[in-house]
Structure formats: C-alpha cells, structure tokens
PDB file of C-alpha atoms and ligand atoms in Angstrom:
ATOM      1  CA  UNK I 815      -1.596  26.068  -2.766  1.00  0.00           C
ATOM      2  CA  UNK I 816      -4.175  24.449  -0.691  1.00  0.00           C
ATOM      3  CA  UNK I 817      -6.057  24.978   2.825  1.00  0.00           C
ATOM      4  CA  UNK I 818      -5.105  22.560   5.198  1.00  0.00           C
ATOM      5  CA  UNK I 819      -6.140  22.802   9.053  1.00  0.00           C
ATOM      6  CA  UNK I 820      -6.593  26.628   8.677  1.00  0.00           C
ATOM      7  CA  UNK I 821      -3.221  26.794   7.186  1.00  0.00           C
ATOM      8  CA  UNK I 822      -2.004  27.293   3.747  1.00  0.00           C
ATOM      9  CA  UNK I 823      -0.176  24.398   2.260  1.00  0.00           C
ATOM     10  CA  UNK I 824       2.476  25.205  -0.515  1.00  0.00           C
ATOM     11  CA  UNK I 825       3.632  22.780  -3.100  1.00  0.00           C
ATOM     12  CA  UNK I 826       5.679  24.524  -5.777  1.00  0.00           C
ATOM     13  CA  UNK I 827       7.056  23.390  -9.205  1.00  0.00           C
ATOM     14  CA  UNK I 828      10.080  25.321  -9.452  1.00  0.00           C
ATOM     15  CA  UNK I 829      12.001  26.400 -12.520  1.00  0.00           C
ATOM     16  CA  UNK I 830      15.551  27.079 -12.362  1.00  0.00           C
ATOM     17  CA  UNK I 831      17.898  29.158 -14.756  1.00  0.00           C
ATOM     18  CA  UNK I 832      21.552  28.721 -15.045  1.00  0.00           C
ATOM     19  CA  UNK I 833      24.071  30.790 -17.202  1.00  0.00           C
ATOM     20  CA  UNK I 834      27.467  29.635 -18.079  1.00  0.00           C
ATOM     21  CA  UNK I 835      29.863  31.986 -20.276  1.00  0.00           C
ATOM     22  CA  UNK I 836      28.590  30.823 -23.558  1.00  0.00           C
ATOM     23  CA  UNK I 837      24.974  29.641 -22.958  1.00  0.00           C
ATOM     24  CA  UNK I 838      22.248  29.489 -20.418  1.00  0.00           C
ATOM     25  CA  UNK I 839      19.876  26.753 -19.314  1.00  0.00           C
ATOM     26  CA  UNK I 840      16.525  26.117 -17.807  1.00  0.00           C
ATOM     27  CA  UNK I 841      15.902  22.913 -15.509  1.00  0.00           C
ATOM     28  CA  UNK I 842      12.412  21.983 -15.881  1.00  0.00           C
ATOM     29  CA  UNK I 843       9.760  24.105 -17.446  1.00  0.00           C
ATOM     30  CA  UNK I 844       6.687  24.073 -15.043  1.00  0.00           C
ATOM     31  CA  UNK I 845       3.304  24.092 -15.195  1.00  0.00           C
ATOM     32  CA  UNK I 846       1.611  25.978 -18.266  1.00  0.00           C
ATOM     33  CA  UNK I 847      -0.439  28.175 -16.105  1.00  0.00           C
ATOM     34  CA  UNK I 848       2.631  29.595 -14.526  1.00  0.00           C
ATOM     35  CA  UNK I 849       4.145  30.766 -17.859  1.00  0.00           C
ATOM     36  CA  UNK I 850       3.127  34.177 -17.797  1.00  0.00           C
ATOM     37  CA  UNK I 851       4.704  34.702 -14.427  1.00  0.00           C
ATOM     38  CA  UNK I 852       7.944  32.817 -15.456  1.00  0.00           C
ATOM     39  CA  UNK I 853       8.135  35.116 -18.472  1.00  0.00           C
ATOM     40  CA  UNK I 854       7.672  38.125 -16.439  1.00  0.00           C
ATOM     41  CA  UNK I 855      10.348  36.783 -14.153  1.00  0.00           C
ATOM     42  CA  UNK I 856      13.015  36.063 -16.816  1.00  0.00           C
ATOM     43  CA  UNK I 857      12.518  39.046 -18.893  1.00  0.00           C
ATOM     44  CA  UNK I 858      14.121  41.055 -15.966  1.00  0.00           C
ATOM     45  CA  UNK I 859      17.524  39.335 -16.623  1.00  0.00           C
ATOM     46  CA  UNK I 860      17.469  37.470 -20.013  1.00  0.00           C
ATOM     47  CA  UNK I 861      18.971  40.468 -21.901  1.00  0.00           C
ATOM     48  CA  UNK I 862      22.013  40.130 -19.665  1.00  0.00           C
ATOM     49  CA  UNK I 863      22.481  36.266 -20.016  1.00  0.00           C
ATOM     50  CA  UNK I 864      24.072  34.085 -22.677  1.00  0.00           C
ATOM     51  CA  UNK I 865      21.541  32.708 -25.038  1.00  0.00           C
ATOM     52  CA  UNK I 866      19.151  29.889 -23.615  1.00  0.00           C
ATOM     53  CA  UNK I 867      20.313  26.837 -25.417  1.00  0.00           C
ATOM     54  CA  UNK I 868      18.980  23.875 -23.362  1.00  0.00           C
ATOM     55  CA  UNK I 869      15.944  22.944 -21.564  1.00  0.00           C
ATOM     56  CA  UNK I 870      16.824  20.081 -19.220  1.00  0.00           C
ATOM     57  CA  UNK I 871      13.695  18.042 -18.462  1.00  0.00           C
ATOM     58  CA  UNK I 872      13.824  15.623 -15.478  1.00  0.00           C
ATOM     59  CA  UNK I 873      10.750  13.676 -16.891  1.00  0.00           C
ATOM     60  CA  UNK I 874       7.698  14.152 -19.195  1.00  0.00           C
ATOM     61  CA  UNK I 875       5.025  15.047 -16.596  1.00  0.00           C
ATOM     62  CA  UNK I 876       3.152  18.250 -16.966  1.00  0.00           C
ATOM     63  CA  UNK I 877       4.379  19.920 -13.788  1.00  0.00           C
ATOM     64  CA  UNK I 878       7.858  19.647 -15.085  1.00  0.00           C
ATOM     65  CA  UNK I 879       7.686  20.015 -18.910  1.00  0.00           C
ATOM     66  CA  UNK I 880       4.448  21.768 -19.468  1.00  0.00           C
ATOM     67  CA  UNK I 881       6.008  25.031 -20.670  1.00  0.00           C
ATOM     68  CA  UNK I 882       8.369  23.164 -22.982  1.00  0.00           C
ATOM     69  CA  UNK I 883       6.780  24.241 -26.117  1.00  0.00           C
ATOM     70  CA  UNK I 884       6.302  28.035 -24.918  1.00  0.00           C
ATOM     71  CA  UNK I 885       9.898  28.075 -23.926  1.00  0.00           C
ATOM     72  CA  UNK I 886      10.932  26.729 -27.341  1.00  0.00           C
ATOM     73  CA  UNK I 887       8.945  28.896 -29.349  1.00  0.00           C
ATOM     74  CA  UNK I 888      10.184  32.208 -27.228  1.00  0.00           C
ATOM     75  CA  UNK I 889      13.968  31.029 -27.414  1.00  0.00           C
ATOM     76  CA  UNK I 890      14.259  29.626 -31.066  1.00  0.00           C
ATOM     77  CA  UNK I 891      17.933  28.584 -30.313  1.00  0.00           C
ATOM     78  CA  UNK I 892      16.886  25.945 -27.722  1.00  0.00           C
ATOM     79  CA  UNK I 893      16.506  22.470 -27.637  1.00  0.00           C
ATOM     80  CA  UNK I 894      14.818  20.143 -24.808  1.00  0.00           C
ATOM     81  CA  UNK I 895      17.085  17.555 -23.453  1.00  0.00           C
ATOM     82  CA  UNK I 896      16.481  14.701 -20.853  1.00  0.00           C
ATOM     83  CA  UNK I 897      13.680  12.501 -20.458  1.00  0.00           C
ATOM     84  CA  UNK I 898      11.603  13.606 -23.560  1.00  0.00           C
ATOM     85  CA  UNK I 899       9.572  10.376 -23.531  1.00  0.00           C
ATOM     86  CA  UNK I 900       6.165  10.964 -25.231  1.00  0.00           C
ATOM     87  CA  UNK I 901       6.746  14.660 -25.919  1.00  0.00           C
ATOM     88  CA  UNK I 902       6.933  14.029 -29.668  1.00  0.00           C
ATOM     89  CA  UNK I 903       3.126  13.427 -29.275  1.00  0.00           C
ATOM     90  CA  UNK I 904       2.528  16.365 -27.023  1.00  0.00           C
ATOM     91  CA  UNK I 905       4.532  18.794 -29.093  1.00  0.00           C
ATOM     92  CA  UNK I 906       4.735  17.290 -32.761  1.00  0.00           C
ATOM     93  CA  UNK I 907       5.665  20.724 -34.277  1.00  0.00           C
ATOM     94  CA  UNK I 908       8.902  20.480 -31.845  1.00  0.00           C
ATOM     95  CA  UNK I 909       9.889  16.872 -32.616  1.00  0.00           C
ATOM     96  CA  UNK I 910      13.159  17.918 -34.234  1.00  0.00           C
ATOM     97  CA  UNK I 911      14.261  19.823 -30.949  1.00  0.00           C
ATOM     98  CA  UNK I 912      13.649  17.057 -28.473  1.00  0.00           C
ATOM     99  CA  UNK I 913      16.594  15.035 -27.491  1.00  0.00           C
ATOM    100  CA  UNK I 914      16.643  11.840 -25.140  1.00  0.00           C
ATOM    101  CA  UNK I 915      19.552  11.953 -23.047  1.00  0.00           C
ATOM    102  CA  UNK I 916      21.304   9.030 -21.093  1.00  0.00           C
ATOM    103  CA  UNK I 917      23.148   9.631 -17.656  1.00  0.00           C
ATOM    104  CA  UNK I 918      26.797  10.302 -18.638  1.00  0.00           C
ATOM    105  CA  UNK I 919      26.042  12.838 -21.313  1.00  0.00           C
ATOM    106  CA  UNK I 920      27.458  16.171 -20.836  1.00  0.00           C
ATOM    107  CA  UNK I 921      26.579  19.569 -22.253  1.00  0.00           C
ATOM    108  CA  UNK I 922      29.003  22.520 -22.103  1.00  0.00           C
ATOM    109  CA  UNK I 923      27.574  26.000 -21.091  1.00  0.00           C
ATOM    110  CA  UNK I 924      31.160  27.623 -20.943  1.00  0.00           C
ATOM    111  CA  UNK I 925      32.894  27.685 -17.707  1.00  0.00           C
ATOM    112  CA  UNK I 926      30.507  24.992 -16.422  1.00  0.00           C
ATOM    113  CA  UNK I 927      28.979  21.589 -17.743  1.00  0.00           C
ATOM    114  CA  UNK I 928      25.751  19.968 -17.195  1.00  0.00           C
ATOM    115  CA  UNK I 929      26.137  16.631 -16.640  1.00  0.00           C
ATOM    116  CA  UNK I 930      23.054  13.956 -17.079  1.00  0.00           C
ATOM    117  CA  UNK I 931      22.936  11.809 -14.013  1.00  0.00           C
ATOM    118  CA  UNK I 932      20.820   8.759 -13.150  1.00  0.00           C
ATOM    119  CA  UNK I 933      17.738   9.699 -11.191  1.00  0.00           C
ATOM    120  CA  UNK I 934      17.893   7.925  -7.752  1.00  0.00           C
ATOM    121  CA  UNK I 935      14.238   8.621  -7.063  1.00  0.00           C
ATOM    122  CA  UNK I 936      12.607   7.744 -10.368  1.00  0.00           C
ATOM    123  CA  UNK I 937       8.815   8.850 -10.724  1.00  0.00           C
ATOM    124  CA  UNK I 938       8.983   7.713 -14.306  1.00  0.00           C
ATOM    125  CA  UNK I 939      11.140   4.962 -15.627  1.00  0.00           C
ATOM    126  CA  UNK I 940      13.511   7.193 -17.617  1.00  0.00           C
ATOM    127  CA  UNK I 941      13.655  10.283 -15.098  1.00  0.00           C
ATOM    128  CA  UNK I 942      16.819  12.046 -15.314  1.00  0.00           C
ATOM    129  CA  UNK I 943      18.941  14.404 -12.788  1.00  0.00           C
ATOM    130  CA  UNK I 944      21.192  17.246 -13.949  1.00  0.00           C
ATOM    131  CA  UNK I 945      24.307  18.228 -12.185  1.00  0.00           C
ATOM    132  CA  UNK I 946      26.032  21.689 -12.608  1.00  0.00           C
ATOM    133  CA  UNK I 947      29.865  21.110 -12.167  1.00  0.00           C
ATOM    134  CA  UNK I 948      30.745  24.430 -11.448  1.00  0.00           C
ATOM    135  CA  UNK I 949      28.340  25.289  -8.618  1.00  0.00           C
ATOM    136  CA  UNK I 950      27.909  21.601  -7.705  1.00  0.00           C
ATOM    137  CA  UNK I 951      24.333  21.839  -7.946  1.00  0.00           C
ATOM    138  CA  UNK I 952      21.992  18.883  -8.394  1.00  0.00           C
ATOM    139  CA  UNK I 953      18.564  19.325 -10.084  1.00  0.00           C
ATOM    140  CA  UNK I 954      16.511  16.465  -8.781  1.00  0.00           C
ATOM    141  CA  UNK I 955      13.013  17.130 -10.151  1.00  0.00           C
ATOM    142  CA  UNK I 956      10.678  14.956  -7.922  1.00  0.00           C
ATOM    143  CA  UNK I 957      13.695  14.066  -5.819  1.00  0.00           C
ATOM    144  CA  UNK I 958      13.869  15.674  -2.197  1.00  0.00           C
ATOM    145  CA  UNK I 959      10.306  17.060  -2.869  1.00  0.00           C
ATOM    146  CA  UNK I 960       8.320  18.268   0.151  1.00  0.00           C
ATOM    147  CA  UNK I 961       5.508  20.870   0.882  1.00  0.00           C
ATOM    148  CA  UNK I 962       5.693  23.539   3.501  1.00  0.00           C
ATOM    149  CA  UNK I 963       2.977  25.831   5.092  1.00  0.00           C
ATOM    150  CA  UNK I 964       3.053  29.286   4.048  1.00  0.00           C
ATOM    151  CA  UNK I 965       2.996  30.345   7.742  1.00  0.00           C
ATOM    152  CA  UNK I 966       6.204  28.847   8.230  1.00  0.00           C
ATOM    153  CA  UNK I 967       7.681  31.744   6.451  1.00  0.00           C
ATOM    154  CA  UNK I 968       9.657  29.259   4.178  1.00  0.00           C
ATOM    155  CA  UNK I 969       8.829  30.768   0.660  1.00  0.00           C
ATOM    156  CA  UNK I 970      11.898  31.761  -1.163  1.00  0.00           C
ATOM    157  CA  UNK I 971      14.443  30.418   1.349  1.00  0.00           C
ATOM    158  CA  UNK I 972      16.773  27.430   1.645  1.00  0.00           C
ATOM    159  CA  UNK I 973      15.475  24.864   3.923  1.00  0.00           C
ATOM    160  CA  UNK I 974      18.394  25.410   6.418  1.00  0.00           C
ATOM    161  CA  UNK I 975      17.053  29.044   6.807  1.00  0.00           C
ATOM    162  CA  UNK I 976      13.868  27.954   8.293  1.00  0.00           C
ATOM    163  CA  UNK I 977      14.002  27.474  12.110  1.00  0.00           C
ATOM    164  CA  UNK I 978      12.691  24.191  13.425  1.00  0.00           C
ATOM    165  CA  UNK I 979      11.574  23.208   9.713  1.00  0.00           C
ATOM    166  CA  UNK I 980      10.220  19.565  10.290  1.00  0.00           C
ATOM    167  CA  UNK I 981      11.229  17.900   7.045  1.00  0.00           C
ATOM    168  CA  UNK I 982      10.225  14.250   7.650  1.00  0.00           C
ATOM    169  CA  UNK I 983       6.337  14.878   7.920  1.00  0.00           C
ATOM    170  CA  UNK I 984       6.348  17.409   5.272  1.00  0.00           C
ATOM    171  CA  UNK I 985       8.283  15.008   2.880  1.00  0.00           C
ATOM    172  CA  UNK I 986       5.843  12.077   4.057  1.00  0.00           C
ATOM    173  CA  UNK I 987       2.829  14.330   3.322  1.00  0.00           C
ATOM    174  CA  UNK I 988       3.961  15.278  -0.224  1.00  0.00           C
ATOM    175  CA  UNK I 989       4.954  11.717  -1.129  1.00  0.00           C
ATOM    176  CA  UNK I 990       1.394  10.505   0.067  1.00  0.00           C
ATOM    177  CA  UNK I 991      -0.087  12.915  -2.311  1.00  0.00           C
ATOM    178  CA  UNK I 992       2.449  12.791  -5.323  1.00  0.00           C
ATOM    179  CA  UNK I 993       4.306   9.530  -5.273  1.00  0.00           C
ATOM    180  CA  UNK I 994       1.931   6.799  -3.642  1.00  0.00           C
ATOM    181  CA  UNK I 995       4.181   4.221  -5.297  1.00  0.00           C
ATOM    182  CA  UNK I 996       6.924   5.111  -2.929  1.00  0.00           C
ATOM    183  CA  UNK I 997       5.045   3.191  -0.244  1.00  0.00           C
ATOM    184  CA  UNK I 998       5.725   0.108  -2.039  1.00  0.00           C
ATOM    185  CA  UNK I 999       9.424  -0.230  -3.212  1.00  0.00           C
ATOM    186  CA  UNK I1000      12.414  -1.074  -1.030  1.00  0.00           C
ATOM    187  CA  UNK I1001      13.406   2.400   0.227  1.00  0.00           C
ATOM    188  CA  UNK I1002      16.572   1.269   1.668  1.00  0.00           C
ATOM    189  CA  UNK I1003      17.816   0.588  -1.834  1.00  0.00           C
ATOM    190  CA  UNK I1004      16.986   4.291  -2.847  1.00  0.00           C
ATOM    191  CA  UNK I1005      18.492   5.576   0.339  1.00  0.00           C
ATOM    192  CA  UNK I1006      21.911   3.744  -0.228  1.00  0.00           C
ATOM    193  CA  UNK I1007      21.868   4.912  -3.572  1.00  0.00           C
ATOM    194  CA  UNK I1008      21.203   8.494  -2.707  1.00  0.00           C
ATOM    195  CA  UNK I1009      24.403   8.715  -0.521  1.00  0.00           C
ATOM    196  CA  UNK I1010      26.418   7.154  -3.263  1.00  0.00           C
ATOM    197  CA  UNK I1011      25.511   9.396  -5.915  1.00  0.00           C
ATOM    198  CA  UNK I1012      24.684  12.500  -4.187  1.00  0.00           C
ATOM    199  CA  UNK I1013      27.262  12.861  -1.493  1.00  0.00           C
ATOM    200  CA  UNK I1014      30.159  10.340  -2.361  1.00  0.00           C
ATOM    201  CA  UNK I1015      30.471  10.510  -6.273  1.00  0.00           C
ATOM    202  CA  UNK I1016      28.956  14.148  -6.915  1.00  0.00           C
ATOM    203  CA  UNK I1017      30.039  15.822  -3.703  1.00  0.00           C
ATOM    204  CA  UNK I1018      26.847  17.775  -4.059  1.00  0.00           C
ATOM    205  CA  UNK I1019      26.902  21.506  -2.535  1.00  0.00           C
ATOM    206  CA  UNK I1020      23.367  22.463  -3.381  1.00  0.00           C
ATOM    207  CA  UNK I1021      20.270  20.305  -4.068  1.00  0.00           C
ATOM    208  CA  UNK I1022      17.626  22.136  -6.156  1.00  0.00           C
ATOM    209  CA  UNK I1023      14.278  20.140  -6.316  1.00  0.00           C
ATOM    210  CA  UNK I1024      11.249  20.982  -8.246  1.00  0.00           C
ATOM    211  CA  UNK I1025       8.741  20.918  -5.417  1.00  0.00           C
ATOM    212  CA  UNK I1026      10.682  21.509  -2.061  1.00  0.00           C
ATOM    213  CA  UNK I1027      12.864  24.146  -0.835  1.00  0.00           C
ATOM    214  CA  UNK I1028      16.586  24.163  -2.154  1.00  0.00           C
ATOM    215  CA  UNK I1029      18.856  22.223   0.231  1.00  0.00           C
ATOM    216  CA  UNK I1030      21.949  24.286   0.861  1.00  0.00           C
ATOM    217  CA  UNK I1031      23.766  21.976   3.303  1.00  0.00           C
ATOM    218  CA  UNK I1032      23.240  18.156   2.055  1.00  0.00           C
ATOM    219  CA  UNK I1033      25.420  16.501   4.616  1.00  0.00           C
ATOM    220  CA  UNK I1034      23.377  18.038   7.499  1.00  0.00           C
ATOM    221  CA  UNK I1035      19.835  17.841   5.626  1.00  0.00           C
ATOM    222  CA  UNK I1036      19.843  14.715   3.770  1.00  0.00           C
ATOM    223  CA  UNK I1037      19.514  12.596   6.977  1.00  0.00           C
ATOM    224  CA  UNK I1038      16.080  14.202   7.709  1.00  0.00           C
ATOM    225  CA  UNK I1039      15.162  13.491   4.090  1.00  0.00           C
ATOM    226  CA  UNK I1040      15.986   9.743   4.495  1.00  0.00           C
ATOM    227  CA  UNK I1041      13.897   9.843   7.837  1.00  0.00           C
ATOM    228  CA  UNK I1042      10.845  10.989   5.691  1.00  0.00           C
ATOM    229  CA  UNK I1043      11.499   8.373   3.172  1.00  0.00           C
ATOM    230  CA  UNK I1044      11.493   5.678   5.751  1.00  0.00           C
ATOM    231  CA  UNK I1045       7.914   6.575   6.899  1.00  0.00           C
ATOM    232  CA  UNK I1046       5.810   3.697   5.618  1.00  0.00           C
ATOM    233  CA  UNK I1047       2.439   5.578   5.207  1.00  0.00           C
ATOM    234  CA  UNK I1048       0.320   2.974   3.523  1.00  0.00           C
ATOM    235  CA  UNK I1049       0.969   0.157   6.234  1.00  0.00           C
ATOM    236  CA  UNK I1050       1.291  -1.909   2.718  1.00  0.00           C
ATOM    237  CA  UNK I1051       3.776  -4.618   1.863  1.00  0.00           C
ATOM    238  CA  UNK I1052       7.211  -3.183   0.932  1.00  0.00           C
ATOM    239  CA  UNK I1053       8.433  -5.065  -2.039  1.00  0.00           C
ATOM    240  CA  UNK I1054      12.086  -5.243  -2.439  1.00  0.00           C
ATOM    241  CA  UNK I1055      14.078  -5.136  -5.620  1.00  0.00           C
ATOM    242  CA  UNK I1056      11.920  -2.526  -7.437  1.00  0.00           C
ATOM    243  CA  UNK I1057      15.211  -0.401  -7.958  1.00  0.00           C
ATOM    244  CA  UNK I1058      17.572  -3.130  -8.285  1.00  0.00           C
ATOM    245  CA  UNK I1059      17.676  -3.299 -12.010  1.00  0.00           C
ATOM    246  CA  UNK I1060      19.333  -0.724 -14.286  1.00  0.00           C
ATOM    247  CA  UNK I1061      16.830  -0.709 -17.250  1.00  0.00           C
ATOM    248  CA  UNK I1062      16.375   3.064 -16.629  1.00  0.00           C
ATOM    249  CA  UNK I1063      19.834   3.802 -17.850  1.00  0.00           C
ATOM    250  CA  UNK I1064      18.886   3.771 -21.353  1.00  0.00           C
ATOM    251  CA  UNK I1065      16.093   3.195 -23.944  1.00  0.00           C
ATOM    252  CA  UNK I1066      12.870   4.923 -23.897  1.00  0.00           C
TER     253      UNK I1066
HETATM  254 FE1  FE2 Q 960       6.716  13.417 -11.105  1.00  0.00          FE
HETATM  255 FE1  FE2 Q 961       6.654  16.297  -9.613  1.00  0.00          FE
END
C-alpha cells in the first residue's frame, strides 16, 4: 500500500486455496509479514477441507514463497512444489519437502488435477504457472499483475466487476516498479505465446494472478492486458529473442 497523488495505491500478494475431494493446495505462500492474517483466514475453513498437501510455488521470490516454511510447519503432511530454486538455502530444515516441477507434471487433488504449465511471463528463469483442470483456473504468479487505487472500490472483486477500470496504465505502472526488465524483451513474442497457452491450449476461464485482481472473462479482458504490455515505458532498446529459447522448461 502506497500513497500516490492523494490516492492509496494497492499492490497485493495474493495466496489462493483450492480443495479437491482428497487434498487441498495453496498457490504461492505470500509475504512473511502477512502470515498471521493468512492463518486467521484459513482457520475459518480449514477444518472443513481435505488436508493441505501441496504448496504450489510460481517462483522463489519472497513475495511468492516467503511463508513456505510457516505453511510446512503448520501442515506437516504438505510439500512445496514448482520453482523451488535456492529454497534449500533459505529453508534448509525442509529440504526433503521441496520438489522442483517441470511443465507437464500433474498433481491429483481428487476430482481435479493441478497441471504445471510453462510460465509465459517469466520473472525468474524457472517460473512456473499452475492450472486447475476442474475450474479451468490459471494461477499466474507475476503474470497479469497490476495495481489498483483503493478509491476505485476494486478490493476483493474480479476486474470485470469494476466499472471503467483502466487496465493498461495500471499494468504499465506495476510493471515499471516490479518488472523493469520487461521494457527490454520482445513483448510480441510474449503476447503471441499468451494467446496460445492461456486461450487456445488451456481454454482458461479464470486467471488468478498474485498481484492483480482475478480475471473472470479472459477473452474480453486479455486484450487490455496486451495493450498494457505493449507500453514501452523506458524508451529503451527492445531486444528480440529473449523469450525464443526453451531453456526454462527444465533444469534449475
Ligand atoms: Fe517475481
Ligand atoms: Fe511478484
């Protein structure tokens, strides 16, 4: 939360909980400072859910995995899965409960599966996205991230529920602060792959980013996201080919 031009700018780090019939899963674990609030929230429903088995981590940055050890401690039957690069150094006591996962891997929750998907928007080399097959929800971590003003009345809503919400400048503003590198890659390569993966291959119905409002109508809203990605904020040189290789698919 930050004061900007007499308004309050919100940039959240969302943590999502999904339950199948056998197991539950959490998507990213959020900032350590937020854990008391998270624990307060999940204790309201956790006793009615199947056991938490998986912590799916999009990438090993503090905003996305800072609470991993706290979740592992509170849920002894759980493991952390996804981009766990370097987390054995951060949480050495839990090294045997960290599992690196490549795109294509699948985890059964009962009545739904979680597929590991390539992260089209990669803040780190081995960033991962996750797809819930039953609800067709795509958990994108830093992908599709944008801020909003508290005065917009946007907190707790899908982006489509906010009248006249202007996505391109919101996405551009957040990218400038958090993903400055995105000024220097061939964004059209990213955009083309977004369409292929999110709409054509997965037929995504709900996009759940860590830092933006969930997107409930991807077909209608993604064009505005693309417009925001096309804003070259630095005026710098746009390099091509930065996303052309597939080295992110495996290794660590
Ligand atoms: Fe990130
Ligand atoms: Fe992030």
